[in-house]
XYZ file of C-alpha atoms in Angstrom:
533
model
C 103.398 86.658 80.609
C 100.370 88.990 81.241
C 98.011 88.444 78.595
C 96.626 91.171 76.589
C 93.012 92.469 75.991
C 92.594 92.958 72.038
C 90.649 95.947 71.179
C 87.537 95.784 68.696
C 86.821 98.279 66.251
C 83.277 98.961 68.543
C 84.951 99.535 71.646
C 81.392 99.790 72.773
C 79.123 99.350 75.996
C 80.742 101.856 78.448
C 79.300 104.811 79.980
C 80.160 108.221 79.833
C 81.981 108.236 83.326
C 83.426 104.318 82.723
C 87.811 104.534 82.813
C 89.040 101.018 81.251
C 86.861 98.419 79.706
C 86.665 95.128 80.495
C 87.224 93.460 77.326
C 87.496 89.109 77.668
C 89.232 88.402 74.919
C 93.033 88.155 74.827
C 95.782 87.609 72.370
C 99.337 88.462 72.572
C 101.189 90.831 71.434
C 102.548 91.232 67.877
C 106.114 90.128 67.507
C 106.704 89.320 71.379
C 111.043 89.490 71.338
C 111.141 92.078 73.525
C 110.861 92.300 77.094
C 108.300 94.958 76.804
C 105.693 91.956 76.547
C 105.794 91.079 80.187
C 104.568 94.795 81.150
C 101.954 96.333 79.667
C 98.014 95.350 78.634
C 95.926 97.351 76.770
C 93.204 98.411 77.728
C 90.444 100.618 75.768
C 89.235 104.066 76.736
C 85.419 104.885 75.933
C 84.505 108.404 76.684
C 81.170 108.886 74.936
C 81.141 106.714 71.726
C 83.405 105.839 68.893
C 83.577 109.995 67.645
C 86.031 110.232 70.636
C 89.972 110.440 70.358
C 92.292 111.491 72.874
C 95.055 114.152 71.714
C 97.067 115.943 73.953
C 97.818 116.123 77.568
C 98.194 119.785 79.216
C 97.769 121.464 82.157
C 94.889 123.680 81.317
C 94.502 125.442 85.320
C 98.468 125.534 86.573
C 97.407 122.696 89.009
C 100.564 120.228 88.745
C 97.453 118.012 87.249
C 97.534 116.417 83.515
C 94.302 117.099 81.755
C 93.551 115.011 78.935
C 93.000 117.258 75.657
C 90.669 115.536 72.382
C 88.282 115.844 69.844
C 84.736 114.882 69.457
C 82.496 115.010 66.056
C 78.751 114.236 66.674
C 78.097 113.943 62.930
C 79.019 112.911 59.706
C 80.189 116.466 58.749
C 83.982 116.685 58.430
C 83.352 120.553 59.457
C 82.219 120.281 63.133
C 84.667 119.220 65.565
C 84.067 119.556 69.409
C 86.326 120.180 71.484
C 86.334 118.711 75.195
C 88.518 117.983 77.945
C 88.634 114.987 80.563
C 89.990 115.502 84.143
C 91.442 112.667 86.816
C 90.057 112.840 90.193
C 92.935 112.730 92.199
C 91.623 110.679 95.115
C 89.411 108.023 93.354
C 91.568 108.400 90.052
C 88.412 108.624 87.274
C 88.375 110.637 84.572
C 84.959 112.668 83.324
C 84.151 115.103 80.934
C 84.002 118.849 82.274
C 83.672 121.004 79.231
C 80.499 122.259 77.437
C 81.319 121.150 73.544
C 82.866 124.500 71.610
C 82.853 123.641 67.717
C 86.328 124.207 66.759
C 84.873 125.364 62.779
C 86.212 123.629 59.390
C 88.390 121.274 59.120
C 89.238 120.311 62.417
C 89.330 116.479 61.271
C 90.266 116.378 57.553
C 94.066 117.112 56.124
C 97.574 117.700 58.356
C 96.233 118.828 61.864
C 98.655 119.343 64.788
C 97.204 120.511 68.408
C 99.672 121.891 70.417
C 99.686 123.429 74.295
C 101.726 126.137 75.753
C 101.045 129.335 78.420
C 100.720 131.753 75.931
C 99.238 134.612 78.358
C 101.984 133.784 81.261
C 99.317 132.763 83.694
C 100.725 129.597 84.755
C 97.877 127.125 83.032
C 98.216 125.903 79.348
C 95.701 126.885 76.505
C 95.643 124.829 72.861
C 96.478 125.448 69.706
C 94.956 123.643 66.903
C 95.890 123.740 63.534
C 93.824 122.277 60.628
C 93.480 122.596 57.182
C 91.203 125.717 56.602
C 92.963 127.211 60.003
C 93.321 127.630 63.048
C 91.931 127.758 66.522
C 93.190 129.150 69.711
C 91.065 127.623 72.940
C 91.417 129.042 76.520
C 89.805 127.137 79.216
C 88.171 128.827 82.920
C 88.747 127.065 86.560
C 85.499 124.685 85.333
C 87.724 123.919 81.635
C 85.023 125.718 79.849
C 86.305 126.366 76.654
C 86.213 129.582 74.964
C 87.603 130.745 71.559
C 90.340 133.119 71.411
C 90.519 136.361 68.741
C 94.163 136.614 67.847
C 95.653 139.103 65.022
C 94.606 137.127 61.612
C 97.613 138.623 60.029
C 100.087 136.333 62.125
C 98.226 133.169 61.232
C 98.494 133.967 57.416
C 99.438 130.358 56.847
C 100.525 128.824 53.559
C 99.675 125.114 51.832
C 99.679 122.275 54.771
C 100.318 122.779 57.891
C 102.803 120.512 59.393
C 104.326 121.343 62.745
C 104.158 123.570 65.291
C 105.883 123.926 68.488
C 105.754 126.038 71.294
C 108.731 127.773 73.282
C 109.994 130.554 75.144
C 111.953 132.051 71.894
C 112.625 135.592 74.176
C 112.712 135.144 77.977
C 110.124 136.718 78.528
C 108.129 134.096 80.301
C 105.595 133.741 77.481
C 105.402 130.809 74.982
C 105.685 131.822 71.417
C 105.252 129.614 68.380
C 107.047 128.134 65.778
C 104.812 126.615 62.684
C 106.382 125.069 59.598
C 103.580 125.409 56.803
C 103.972 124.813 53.527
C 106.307 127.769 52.735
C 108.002 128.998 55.485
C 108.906 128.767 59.009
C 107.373 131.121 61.033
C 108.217 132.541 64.295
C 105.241 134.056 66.135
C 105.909 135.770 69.476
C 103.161 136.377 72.023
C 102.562 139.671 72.454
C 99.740 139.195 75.483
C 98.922 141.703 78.042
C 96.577 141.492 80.680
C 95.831 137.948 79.631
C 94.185 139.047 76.534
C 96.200 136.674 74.076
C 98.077 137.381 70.570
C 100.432 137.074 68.245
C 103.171 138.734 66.037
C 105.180 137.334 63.100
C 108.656 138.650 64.357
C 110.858 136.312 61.612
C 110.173 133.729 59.027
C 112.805 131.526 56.665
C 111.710 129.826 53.346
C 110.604 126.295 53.924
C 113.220 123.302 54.766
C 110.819 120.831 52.550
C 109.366 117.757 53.209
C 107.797 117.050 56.400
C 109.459 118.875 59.505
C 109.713 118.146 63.175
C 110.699 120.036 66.194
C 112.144 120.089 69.128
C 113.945 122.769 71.896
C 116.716 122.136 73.579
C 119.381 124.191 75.569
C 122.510 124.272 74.187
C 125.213 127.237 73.337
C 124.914 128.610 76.501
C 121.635 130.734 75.357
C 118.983 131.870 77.602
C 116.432 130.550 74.874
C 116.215 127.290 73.245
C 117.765 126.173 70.544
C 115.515 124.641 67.567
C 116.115 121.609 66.111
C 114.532 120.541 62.884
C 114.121 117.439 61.147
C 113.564 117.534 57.655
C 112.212 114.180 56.467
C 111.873 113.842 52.876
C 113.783 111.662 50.055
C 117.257 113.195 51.812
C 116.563 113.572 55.504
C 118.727 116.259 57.388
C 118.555 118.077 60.819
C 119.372 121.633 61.260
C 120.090 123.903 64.167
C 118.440 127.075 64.455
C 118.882 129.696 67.002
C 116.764 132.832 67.733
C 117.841 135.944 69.060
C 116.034 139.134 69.512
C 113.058 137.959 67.764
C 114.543 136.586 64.724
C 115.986 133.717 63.581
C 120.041 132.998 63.169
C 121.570 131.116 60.058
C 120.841 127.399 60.201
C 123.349 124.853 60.549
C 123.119 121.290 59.081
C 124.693 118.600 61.329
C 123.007 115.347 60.115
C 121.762 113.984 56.621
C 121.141 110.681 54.965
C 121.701 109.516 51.537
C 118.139 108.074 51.378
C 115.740 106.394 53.851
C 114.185 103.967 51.357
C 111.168 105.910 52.099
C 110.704 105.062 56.087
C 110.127 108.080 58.110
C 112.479 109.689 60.841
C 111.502 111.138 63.832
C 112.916 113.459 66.813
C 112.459 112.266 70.720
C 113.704 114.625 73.268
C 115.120 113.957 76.134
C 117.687 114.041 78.895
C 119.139 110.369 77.785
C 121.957 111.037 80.223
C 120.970 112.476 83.832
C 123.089 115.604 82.983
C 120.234 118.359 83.512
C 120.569 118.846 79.539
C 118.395 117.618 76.743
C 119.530 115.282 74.067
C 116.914 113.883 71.380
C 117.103 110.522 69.184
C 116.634 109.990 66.092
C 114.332 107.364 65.256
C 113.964 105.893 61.664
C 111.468 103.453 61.096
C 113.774 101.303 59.491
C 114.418 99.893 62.856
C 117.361 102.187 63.129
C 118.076 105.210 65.087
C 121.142 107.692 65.985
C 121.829 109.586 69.619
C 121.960 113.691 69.102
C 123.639 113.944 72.445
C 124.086 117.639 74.133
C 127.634 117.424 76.070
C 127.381 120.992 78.118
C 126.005 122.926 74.784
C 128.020 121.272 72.494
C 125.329 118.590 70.084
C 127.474 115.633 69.307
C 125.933 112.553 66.535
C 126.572 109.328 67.447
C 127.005 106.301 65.252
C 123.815 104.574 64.228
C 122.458 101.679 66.281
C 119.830 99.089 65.992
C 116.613 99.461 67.288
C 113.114 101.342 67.452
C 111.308 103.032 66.120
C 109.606 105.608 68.592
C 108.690 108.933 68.793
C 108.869 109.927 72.012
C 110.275 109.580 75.305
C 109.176 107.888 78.955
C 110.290 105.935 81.453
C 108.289 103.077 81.486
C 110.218 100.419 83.145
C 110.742 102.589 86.400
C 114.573 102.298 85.568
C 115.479 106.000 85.896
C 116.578 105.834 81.743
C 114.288 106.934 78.996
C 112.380 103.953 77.316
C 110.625 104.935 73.388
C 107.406 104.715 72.492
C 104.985 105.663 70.122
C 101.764 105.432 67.809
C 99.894 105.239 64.416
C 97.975 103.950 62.170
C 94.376 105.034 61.654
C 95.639 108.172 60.357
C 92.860 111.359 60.605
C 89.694 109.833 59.923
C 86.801 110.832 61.390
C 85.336 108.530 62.843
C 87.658 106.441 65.775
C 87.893 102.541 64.958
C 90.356 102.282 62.545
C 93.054 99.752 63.669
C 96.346 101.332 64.888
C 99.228 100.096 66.969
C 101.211 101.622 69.482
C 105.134 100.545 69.458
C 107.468 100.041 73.005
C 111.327 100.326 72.949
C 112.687 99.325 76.529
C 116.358 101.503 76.528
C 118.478 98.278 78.058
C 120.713 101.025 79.160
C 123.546 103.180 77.750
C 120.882 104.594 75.386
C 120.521 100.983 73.871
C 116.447 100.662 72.470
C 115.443 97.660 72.089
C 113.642 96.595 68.647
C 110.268 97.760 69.502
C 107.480 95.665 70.111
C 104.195 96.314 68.591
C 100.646 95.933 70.462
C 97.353 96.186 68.887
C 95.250 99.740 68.988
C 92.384 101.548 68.667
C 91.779 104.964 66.412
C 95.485 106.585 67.152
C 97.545 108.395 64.590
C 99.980 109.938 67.349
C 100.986 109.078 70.788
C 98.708 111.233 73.040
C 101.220 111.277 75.715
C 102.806 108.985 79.274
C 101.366 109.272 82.367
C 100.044 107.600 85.139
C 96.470 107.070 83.921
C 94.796 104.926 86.747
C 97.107 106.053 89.546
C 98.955 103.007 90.875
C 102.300 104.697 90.215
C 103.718 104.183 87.350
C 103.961 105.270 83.563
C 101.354 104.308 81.006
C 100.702 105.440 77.274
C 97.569 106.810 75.747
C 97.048 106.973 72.413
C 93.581 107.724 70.004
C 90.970 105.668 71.913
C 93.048 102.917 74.136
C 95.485 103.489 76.962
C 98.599 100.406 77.544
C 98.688 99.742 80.778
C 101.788 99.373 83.053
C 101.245 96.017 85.055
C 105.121 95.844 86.375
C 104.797 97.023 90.164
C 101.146 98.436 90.008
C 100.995 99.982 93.535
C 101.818 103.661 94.420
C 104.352 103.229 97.909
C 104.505 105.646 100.277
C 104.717 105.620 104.545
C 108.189 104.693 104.480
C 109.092 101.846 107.097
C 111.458 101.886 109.980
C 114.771 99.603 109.865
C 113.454 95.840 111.474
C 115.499 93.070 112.882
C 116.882 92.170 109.613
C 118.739 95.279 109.246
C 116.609 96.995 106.678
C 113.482 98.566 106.283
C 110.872 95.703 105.217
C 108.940 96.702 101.775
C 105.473 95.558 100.236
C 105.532 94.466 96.861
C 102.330 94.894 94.186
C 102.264 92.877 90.687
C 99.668 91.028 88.882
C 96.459 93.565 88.022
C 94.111 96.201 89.786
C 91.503 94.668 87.850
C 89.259 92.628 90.294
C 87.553 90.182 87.950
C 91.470 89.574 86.801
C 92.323 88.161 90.456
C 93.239 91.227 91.672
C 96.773 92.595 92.664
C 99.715 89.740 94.091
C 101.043 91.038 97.630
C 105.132 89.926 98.541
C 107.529 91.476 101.128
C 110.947 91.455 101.464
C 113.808 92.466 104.051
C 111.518 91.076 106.922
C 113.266 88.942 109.569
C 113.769 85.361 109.307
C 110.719 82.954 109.471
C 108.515 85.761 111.238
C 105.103 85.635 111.677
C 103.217 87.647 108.546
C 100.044 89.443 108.631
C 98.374 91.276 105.551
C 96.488 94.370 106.319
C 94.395 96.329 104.406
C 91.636 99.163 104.179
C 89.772 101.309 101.667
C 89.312 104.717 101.340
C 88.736 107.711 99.414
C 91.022 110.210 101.105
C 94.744 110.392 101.742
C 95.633 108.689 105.376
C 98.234 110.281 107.616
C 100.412 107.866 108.997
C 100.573 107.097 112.983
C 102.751 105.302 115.648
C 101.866 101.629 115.213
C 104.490 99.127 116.970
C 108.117 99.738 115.742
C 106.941 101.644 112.674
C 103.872 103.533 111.194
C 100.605 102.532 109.605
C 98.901 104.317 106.985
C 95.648 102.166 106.670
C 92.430 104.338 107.258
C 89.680 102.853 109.629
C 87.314 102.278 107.011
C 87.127 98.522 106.522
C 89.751 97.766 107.947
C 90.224 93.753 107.783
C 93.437 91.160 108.215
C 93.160 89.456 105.062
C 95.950 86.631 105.734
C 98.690 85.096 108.022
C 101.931 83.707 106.129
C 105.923 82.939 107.477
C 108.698 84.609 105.638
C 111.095 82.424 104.595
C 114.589 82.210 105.455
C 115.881 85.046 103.512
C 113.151 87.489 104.864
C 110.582 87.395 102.038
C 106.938 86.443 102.446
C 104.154 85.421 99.647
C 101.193 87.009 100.602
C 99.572 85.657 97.202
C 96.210 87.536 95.866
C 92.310 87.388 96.461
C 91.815 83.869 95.876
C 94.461 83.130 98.828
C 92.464 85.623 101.594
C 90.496 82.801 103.202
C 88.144 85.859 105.013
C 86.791 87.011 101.438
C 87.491 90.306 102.754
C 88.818 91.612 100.000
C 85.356 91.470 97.331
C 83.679 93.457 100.560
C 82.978 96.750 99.321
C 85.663 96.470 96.051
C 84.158 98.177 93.298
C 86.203 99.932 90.871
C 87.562 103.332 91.192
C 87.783 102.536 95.262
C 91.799 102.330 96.044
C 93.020 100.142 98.524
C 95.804 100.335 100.898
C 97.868 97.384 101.980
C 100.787 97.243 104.993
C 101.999 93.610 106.553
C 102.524 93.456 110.087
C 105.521 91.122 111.416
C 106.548 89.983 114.084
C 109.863 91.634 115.319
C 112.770 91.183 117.980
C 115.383 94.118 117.460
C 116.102 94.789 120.719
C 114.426 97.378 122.888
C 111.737 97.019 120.008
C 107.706 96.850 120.721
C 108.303 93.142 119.525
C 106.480 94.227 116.005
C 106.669 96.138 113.115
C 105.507 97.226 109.551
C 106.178 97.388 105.622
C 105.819 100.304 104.031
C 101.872 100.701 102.372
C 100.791 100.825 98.898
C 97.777 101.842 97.523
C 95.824 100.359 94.437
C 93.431 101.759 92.192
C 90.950 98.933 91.738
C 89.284 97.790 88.533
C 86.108 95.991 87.667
């Protein structure tokens, strides 16, 4: 098992540009049944200091690129909040600070707040809604994500009591994103009424209040153009309604779940397409440990019989399985300040839309799940959450350069487990599908840019020409497969040459190779490797 860096309240000592700490003390995981435990670390994130918390991920420019959406507040004030945004560097994979700090006014830190991102002016990037207890805000960001605040009609924000969802959809088709907040009265639906990117808002419908805490979600079903709502209303009797819009206002709800009682735990709504069917289904998580499948068959929402497992409140692939895993995040609840213990939870989906009992790992200042992505570019899914990021340490590479079919009958691949971290030993190197008892050699190079791959042998390499090295020879064994081991096994010491963290690294092996009418050699596909300190 991968051991586990445990995050102290300080989470202090980086600088401003730093990505992951390197924290050297390790414990495992809380309650390690699951097989969660064998892939993931955390790690903590330390923008600035311990004001910092991550919220939200969004596009903010219409790139494709995830920007990285949170909250800073440089005093003890609960009425200033900054807002600021982080972006990845899509070569060396760091993430900095671009925005000047915009005070977000009262609030933005004390009571129910919910930050939300949707293309409210149709121009292909995202801008954020915040909502907080004296208000709201409504940020737009330039090419540089320089902040600015947004004047929007005061009358459609007339919001009532606490504030506790909002959601943002496409209610009319008319390629805008409207809003749907459930305050303390009402549910409101607000439709964007921007023109010439200048953004606003109308209240087109509103419905007396479900009670309780509400959740939302959109999904397609009926056959509409627009998404159907669904809404969870947790309380002493939890129930989930349906709720369709048409021509700006809202239909007659229908109930199609409730519970006696929840013995006060919490539900929650994940969407997602649990199925592969183009559709979206959502879960139902209770924190009981129990959760129930809201499946869509073709329009139709079907309930399934409750299962064991959870909780989560969200969605991801994290095992690279092609299914939806859960995951999710609490704990420190809306303090102001960012080192209050909180946990994040992981619930592998063992397939057939069977979670796992989730596993619980130690946190840093999170009371949500900021979002999955790929964080330090190697490839796969991690979570963020508050001030610490879990790490993905399954297959840690990114592959690309496909290989050509070898002797064996089969492309040969390059394999990538262990850690990017280099003071951690650095990442393990295998192949597999090679042919028989072949000669081995691991190759590898740095750089910053993309290389395009070129003839080489039988196949194509994709290593650039900057430091270049041969890091070690090896056999495959009988059945094709070859141990290239890690750092400590590269008897040239290559490998700590110029390694410094936020340099990737590519790796290929060269084999020997006798298909016939063949160059006599060929290559594995490449990965390449964010690396650590």
């Amino acid at each position: 098992m991968i051991p586990f860096a445990h995050i102290a309240a300080g989470c202090s000592g980086l600088a401003a540009a730093s990505v992951l700490s390197t924290s050297a003390t390790f414990a495992s995981p809380i309650a390690p049944q699951s097989s969660a435990a064998d892939l993931f670390e955390i790690e903590c994130v330390d923008f600035l200091d311990s004001s910092h918390r991550l919220e939200i991920p969004a596009d903010l420019d219409g790139d494709g690129r995830v920007e990285l959406v949170g909250w800073w507040s440089p005093s003890t004030s609960f009425n200033h909040a900054d807002f600021h945004v982080l972006r990845q560097d899509p070569a060396s994979g760091a993430w900095t600070e671009t925005t000047t700090f915009l005070n977000t006014g009262a609030g933005a830190y004390s009571g129910d707040t919910h930050t939300i991102a949707g293309d409210f002016d149709g121009d292909g990037g995202d801008e954020i809604l915040i909502l907080h207890l004296h208000g709201y805000e409504v940020i737009d960001t330039d090419s540089a994500m320089q902040p600015t605040r947004v004047a929007t009609s005061a009358a459609a924000f007339a919001l009532s009591g606490t504030v506790r969802e909002a959601a943002a959809f496409d209610m009319n088709a008319d390629g805008l994103d409207d809003l749907v907040i459930v305050d303390g009265a009402s549910v409101r639906l607000l439709l964007s009424t921007s023109v010439s990117g200048q953004i606003d808002f109308s209240l087109s419908d509103q419905l007396p209040s479900y009670g309780g805490e509400v959740r939302m979600a959109g999904i397609q079903v009926s056959g509409t153009v627009t998404p159907e709502l669904i809404l969870l209303q947790d309380h002493a009797h939890p129930a989930v309604w349906t709720l369709h819009v048409e021509n700006g206002e809202f239909g007659p709800g229908t109930r199609i779940f409730s519970r006696a009682t929840t013995g006060g735990q919490r539900i929650d709504l994940a969407p997602g397409d649990l199925d592969a069917d183009g559709d979206v289904d959502a879960v139902l998580f209770g924190h009981d440990g129990s959760y129930e499948v809201l499946r869509n068959h073709g329009g139709v929402l079907a309930l399934e019989a409750s299962r064991v497992g959870g909780p989560a409140t969200a969605l991801a692939d994290l095992d690279g399985d092609g299914d939806l895993d859960g995951i999710c995040c609490g704990g420190s609840g809306v303090s102001q300040y960012n080192n209050g213990v909180s946990v994040f939870h992981l619930s592998l989906n063992a397939g057939d839309v069977q979670f796992e009992s989730a596993i619980a790992f130690d946190g840093l200042g999170a009371h949500h799940v900021t979002g999955a992505l790929d964080f330090d570019l190697d490839g796969d899914v991690d979570v963020l959450a508050g001030r610490a990021v879990l790490l993905n340490r399954d297959e840690i590479g990114a592959s690309f350069c496909d290989a050509t079919v070898n002797g064996s009958g089969q492309p040969a691949e390059l394999h990538v487990t262990g850690r990017a971290s280099i003071l951690a030993g650095g990442p393990q190197i295998t192949g597999s599908a090679l042919p028989s008892s072949t000669t081995c050699i691991l190759l590898a190079s740095s750089s910053l840019d993309p290389v395009a791959p070129w003839p080489f042998w039988d196949g194509q390499l994709c290593l650039g020409t900057h430091q270049l090295r041969r890091l070690r020879v090896a056999t495959a064994d009988a059945g094709g497969g070859v141990n290239m081991g890690g750092s400590s096994d590269w008897s040239t010491g290559g490998f700590q040459v110029g390694a410094s963290p936020g340099l990737p690294f590519t790796y290929q092996i060269w084999f020997r190779d006798v298909t016939p009418g063949g160059s006599g050699a060929n290559v594995t596909d490449a990965s390449r490797i964010l690396l650590t300190l």
